[in-house]
Short mmCIF file of C-alpha atoms in Angstrom, two decimals:
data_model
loop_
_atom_site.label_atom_id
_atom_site.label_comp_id
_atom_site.label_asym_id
_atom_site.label_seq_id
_atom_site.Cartn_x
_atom_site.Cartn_y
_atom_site.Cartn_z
CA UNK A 1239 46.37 102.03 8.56
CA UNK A 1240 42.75 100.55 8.70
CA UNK A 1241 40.57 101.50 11.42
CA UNK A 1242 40.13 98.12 13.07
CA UNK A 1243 42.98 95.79 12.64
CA UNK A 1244 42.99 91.69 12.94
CA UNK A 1245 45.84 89.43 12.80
CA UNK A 1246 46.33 87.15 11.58
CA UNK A 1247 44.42 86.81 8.06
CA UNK A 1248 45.01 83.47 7.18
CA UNK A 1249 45.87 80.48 10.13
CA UNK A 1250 45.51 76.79 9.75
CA UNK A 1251 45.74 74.96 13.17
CA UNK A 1252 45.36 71.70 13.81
CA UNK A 1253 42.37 70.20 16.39
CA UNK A 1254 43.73 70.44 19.67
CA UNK A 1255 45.65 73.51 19.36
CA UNK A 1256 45.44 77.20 21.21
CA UNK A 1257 45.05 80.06 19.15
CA UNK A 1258 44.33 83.53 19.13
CA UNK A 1259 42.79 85.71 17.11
CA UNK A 1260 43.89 89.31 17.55
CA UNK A 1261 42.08 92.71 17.06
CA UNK A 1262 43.33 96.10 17.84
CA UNK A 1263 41.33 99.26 16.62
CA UNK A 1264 42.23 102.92 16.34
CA UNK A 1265 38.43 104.70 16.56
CA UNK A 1266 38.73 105.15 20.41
CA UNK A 1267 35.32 103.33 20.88
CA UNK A 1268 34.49 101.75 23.58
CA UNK A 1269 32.86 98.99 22.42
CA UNK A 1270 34.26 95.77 20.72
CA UNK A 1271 32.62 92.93 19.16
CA UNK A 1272 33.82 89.35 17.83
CA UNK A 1273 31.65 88.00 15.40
CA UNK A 1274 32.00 84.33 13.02
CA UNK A 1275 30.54 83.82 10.01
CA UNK A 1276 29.92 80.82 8.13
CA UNK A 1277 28.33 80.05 4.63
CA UNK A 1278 24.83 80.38 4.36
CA UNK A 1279 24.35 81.40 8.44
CA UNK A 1280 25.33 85.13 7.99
CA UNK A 1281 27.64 86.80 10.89
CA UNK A 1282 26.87 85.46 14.69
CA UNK A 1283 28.13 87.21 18.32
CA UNK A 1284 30.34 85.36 20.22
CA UNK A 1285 31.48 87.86 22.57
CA UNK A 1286 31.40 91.55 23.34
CA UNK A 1287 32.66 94.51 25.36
CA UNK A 1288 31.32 97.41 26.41
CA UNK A 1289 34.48 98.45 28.01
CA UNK A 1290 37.84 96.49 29.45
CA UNK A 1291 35.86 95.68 32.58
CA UNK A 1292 32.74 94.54 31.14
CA UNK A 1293 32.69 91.69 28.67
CA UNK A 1294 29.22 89.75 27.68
CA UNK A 1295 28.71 86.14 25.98
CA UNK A 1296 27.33 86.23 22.89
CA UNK A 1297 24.88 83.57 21.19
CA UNK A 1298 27.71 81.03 20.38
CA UNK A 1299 30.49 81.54 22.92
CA UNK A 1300 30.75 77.52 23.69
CA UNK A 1301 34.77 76.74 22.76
CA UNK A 1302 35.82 80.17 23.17
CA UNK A 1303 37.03 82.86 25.59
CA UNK A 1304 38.09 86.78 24.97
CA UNK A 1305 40.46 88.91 26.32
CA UNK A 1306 39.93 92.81 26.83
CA UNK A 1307 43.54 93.71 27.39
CA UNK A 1308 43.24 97.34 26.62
CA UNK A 1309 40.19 100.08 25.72
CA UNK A 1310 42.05 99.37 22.12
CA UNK A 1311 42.55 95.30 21.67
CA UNK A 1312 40.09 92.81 22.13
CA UNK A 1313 41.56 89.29 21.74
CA UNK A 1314 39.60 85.80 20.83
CA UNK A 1315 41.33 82.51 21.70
CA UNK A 1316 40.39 79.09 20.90
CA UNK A 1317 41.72 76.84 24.03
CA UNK A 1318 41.50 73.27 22.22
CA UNK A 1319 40.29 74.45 18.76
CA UNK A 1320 38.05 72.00 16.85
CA UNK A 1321 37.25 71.52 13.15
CA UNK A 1322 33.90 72.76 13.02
CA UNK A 1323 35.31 76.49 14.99
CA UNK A 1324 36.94 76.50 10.63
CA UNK A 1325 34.90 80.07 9.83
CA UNK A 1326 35.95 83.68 9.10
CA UNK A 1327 35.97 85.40 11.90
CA UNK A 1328 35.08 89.20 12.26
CA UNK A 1329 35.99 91.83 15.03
CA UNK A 1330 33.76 95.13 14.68
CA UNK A 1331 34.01 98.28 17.22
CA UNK A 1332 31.31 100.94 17.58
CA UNK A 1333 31.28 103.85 19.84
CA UNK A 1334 28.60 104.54 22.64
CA UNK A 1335 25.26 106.23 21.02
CA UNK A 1336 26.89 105.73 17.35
CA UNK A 1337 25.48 102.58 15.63
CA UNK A 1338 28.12 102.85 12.90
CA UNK A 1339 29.93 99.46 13.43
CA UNK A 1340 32.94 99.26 11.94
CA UNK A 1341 34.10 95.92 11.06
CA UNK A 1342 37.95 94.33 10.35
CA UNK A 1343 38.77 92.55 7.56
CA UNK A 1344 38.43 89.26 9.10
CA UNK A 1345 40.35 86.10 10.28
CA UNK A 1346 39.72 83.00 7.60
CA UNK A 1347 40.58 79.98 10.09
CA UNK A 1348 41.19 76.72 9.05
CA UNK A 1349 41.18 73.45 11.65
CA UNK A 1350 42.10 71.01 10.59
CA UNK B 426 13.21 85.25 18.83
CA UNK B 427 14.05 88.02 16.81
CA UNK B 428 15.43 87.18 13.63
CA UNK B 429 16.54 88.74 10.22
CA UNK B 430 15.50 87.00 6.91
CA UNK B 431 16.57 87.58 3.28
CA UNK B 432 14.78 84.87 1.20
CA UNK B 433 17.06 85.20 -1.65
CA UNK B 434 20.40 83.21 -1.51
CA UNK B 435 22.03 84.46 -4.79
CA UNK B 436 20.85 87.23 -7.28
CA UNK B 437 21.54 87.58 -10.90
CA UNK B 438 21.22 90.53 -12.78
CA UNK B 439 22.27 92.70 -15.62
CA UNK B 440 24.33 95.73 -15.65
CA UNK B 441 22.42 98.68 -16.05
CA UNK B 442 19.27 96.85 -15.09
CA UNK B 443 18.06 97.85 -11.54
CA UNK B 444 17.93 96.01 -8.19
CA UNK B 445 16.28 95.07 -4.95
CA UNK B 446 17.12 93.44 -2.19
CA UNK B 447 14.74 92.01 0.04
CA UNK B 448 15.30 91.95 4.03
CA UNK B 449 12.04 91.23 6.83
CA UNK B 450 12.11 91.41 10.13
CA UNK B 451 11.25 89.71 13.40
CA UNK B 452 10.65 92.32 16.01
CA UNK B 453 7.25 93.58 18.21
CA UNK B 454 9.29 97.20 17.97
CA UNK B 455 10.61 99.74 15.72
CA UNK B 456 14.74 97.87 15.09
CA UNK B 457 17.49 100.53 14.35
CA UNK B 458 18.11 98.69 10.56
CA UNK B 459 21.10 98.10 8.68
CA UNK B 460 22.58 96.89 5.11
CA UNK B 461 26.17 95.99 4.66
CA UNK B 462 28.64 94.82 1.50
CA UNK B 463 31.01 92.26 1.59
CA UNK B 464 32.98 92.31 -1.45
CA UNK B 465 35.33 88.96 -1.80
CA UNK B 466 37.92 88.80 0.62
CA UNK B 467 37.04 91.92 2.20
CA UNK B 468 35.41 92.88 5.59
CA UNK B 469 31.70 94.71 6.01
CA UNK B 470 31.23 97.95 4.52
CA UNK B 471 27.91 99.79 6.12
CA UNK B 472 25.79 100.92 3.25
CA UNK B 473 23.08 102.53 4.96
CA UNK B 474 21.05 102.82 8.40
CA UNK B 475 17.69 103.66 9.72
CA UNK B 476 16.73 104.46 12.60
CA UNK B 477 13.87 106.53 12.83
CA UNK B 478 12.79 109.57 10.49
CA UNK B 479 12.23 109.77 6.62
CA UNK B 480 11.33 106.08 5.68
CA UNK B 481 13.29 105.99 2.88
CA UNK B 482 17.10 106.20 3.97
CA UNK B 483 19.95 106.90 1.05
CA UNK B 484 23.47 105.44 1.84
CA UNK B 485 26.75 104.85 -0.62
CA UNK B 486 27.13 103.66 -3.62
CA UNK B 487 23.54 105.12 -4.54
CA UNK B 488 21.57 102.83 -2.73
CA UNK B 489 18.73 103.44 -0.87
CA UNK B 490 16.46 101.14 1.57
CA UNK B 491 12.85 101.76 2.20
CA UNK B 492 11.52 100.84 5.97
CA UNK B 493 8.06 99.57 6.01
CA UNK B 494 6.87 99.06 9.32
CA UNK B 495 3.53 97.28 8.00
CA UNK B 496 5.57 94.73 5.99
CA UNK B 497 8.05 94.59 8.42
CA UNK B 498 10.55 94.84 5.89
CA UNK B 499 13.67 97.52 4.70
CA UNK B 500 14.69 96.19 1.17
CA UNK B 501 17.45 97.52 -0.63
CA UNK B 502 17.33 99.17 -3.67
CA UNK B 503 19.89 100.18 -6.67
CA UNK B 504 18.13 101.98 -10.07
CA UNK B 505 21.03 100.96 -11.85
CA UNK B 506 23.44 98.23 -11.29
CA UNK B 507 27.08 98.65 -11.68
CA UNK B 508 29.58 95.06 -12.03
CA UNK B 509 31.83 96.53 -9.34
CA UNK B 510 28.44 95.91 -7.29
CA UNK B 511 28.57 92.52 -7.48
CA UNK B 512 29.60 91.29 -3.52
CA UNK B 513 27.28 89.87 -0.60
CA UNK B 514 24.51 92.05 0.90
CA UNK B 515 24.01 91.56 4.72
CA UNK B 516 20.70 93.16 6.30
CA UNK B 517 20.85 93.63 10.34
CA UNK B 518 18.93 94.64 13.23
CA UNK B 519 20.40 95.80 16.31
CA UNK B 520 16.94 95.14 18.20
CA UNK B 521 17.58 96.39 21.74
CA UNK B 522 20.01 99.36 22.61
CA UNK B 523 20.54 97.77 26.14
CA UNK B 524 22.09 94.49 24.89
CA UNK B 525 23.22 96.05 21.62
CA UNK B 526 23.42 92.79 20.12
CA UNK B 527 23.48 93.14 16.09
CA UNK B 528 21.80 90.13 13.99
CA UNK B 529 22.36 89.71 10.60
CA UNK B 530 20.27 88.16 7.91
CA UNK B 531 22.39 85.03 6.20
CA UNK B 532 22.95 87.18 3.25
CA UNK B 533 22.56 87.36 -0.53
CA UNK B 534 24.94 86.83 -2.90
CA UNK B 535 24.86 89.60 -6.13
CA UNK B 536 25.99 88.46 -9.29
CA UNK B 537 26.60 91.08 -12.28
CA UNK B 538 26.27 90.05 -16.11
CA UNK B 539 28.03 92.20 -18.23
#
């Protein structure tokens, strides 16, 4: 089983919708990170988590909330999704004083 | 603001011909530095890291990345390019430890000609 886990791989929603992306990892670290990325703008933060009680807006949180529901999953949801929120989404994990992020193998999300 | 750039979009090159990535930086401080693959379909790989120590940092895949601090760069380097190479190359800089917030360059994309 991979290290870091996200389900699904593939969802097209349509505008309006909830959805949530899911991310469960097996490394033990405490930290958890979602990430989007988008042609030509590289990977950007939208949230992180330092542990289940401490959770931190990224750079482009706007439209979307997160769910720490366990020192292991580490959920993004989309209340009223939107078709410009279309991307590939990443979750990565690292562990405290290791810099070795390990990443998932991504959400592709289509809204249409 | 701190801020990663790679000024080359998409790279074409040979196989067997050798390779460099370029990656600067936006930072008053030393960054801990990072490259990482994304072959299609698949998530980030980490090739390499620096973060302080012998400028010139080896990683997997044999490629290596050179840290500059007076060019504020850390390009990435191959001697010989293989096709299964051919992916997108992210740089990043994690520039604070205390808000351990990772920014990545927008990429470039490695073609391979046989």
């Amino acid at each position: 089983d991979a290290d870091v886990t996200q389900t699904p791989r593939n969802r097209i929603t349509k505008t309006g919708k909830r959805i949530m992306l899911e991310c469960s990892q097996t490394k033990g670290h405490d930290r958890m990170y979602w990430y989007r990325q988008d042609p030509g703008l590289g990977l950007r933060l939208i949230y992180y988590s330092f542990d289940v009680k401490d959770i931190n807006k990224g750079e482009i949180s706007d439209g979307y909330s997160v769910s720490r529901q366990a020192q292991a999953k580490f959920s993004l949801s989309l209340e009223s999704a939107i078709p410009n929120q279309t991307a590939l989404y990443f979750c990565a994990t690292r562990g405290t004083g290791d810099y070795g992020y390990t990443f998932g193998s991504g959400t592709r999300l289509t809204v249409v | 603001a701190q801020s990663v750039t790679q000024p080359d979009i998409h790279i074409t090159v040979s196989e067997g011909a050798s390779l460099e990535l370029r990656c600067n930086y936006s930072y008053g401080a030393t960054p801990y530095l990072f490259w990482y693959v994304q072959s299609p379909g698949q998530g980030l790989q980490l090739l390499l890291k620096y973060f302080s120590g012998d400028t010139l940092v080896q990683g997997i895949k044999g490629f290596e990345a050179e840290f500059k601090r007076s060019q504020s760069s850390f390009n990435l380097r191959k001697p010989s390019v293989h096709w299964s190479d051919a992916a997108e190359y992210f740089c990043a800089v994690v520039v604070s430890y205390n808000t351990d917030k990772l920014i990545f360059g927008t990429g470039t994309r490695l073609q391979v000609f046989p």
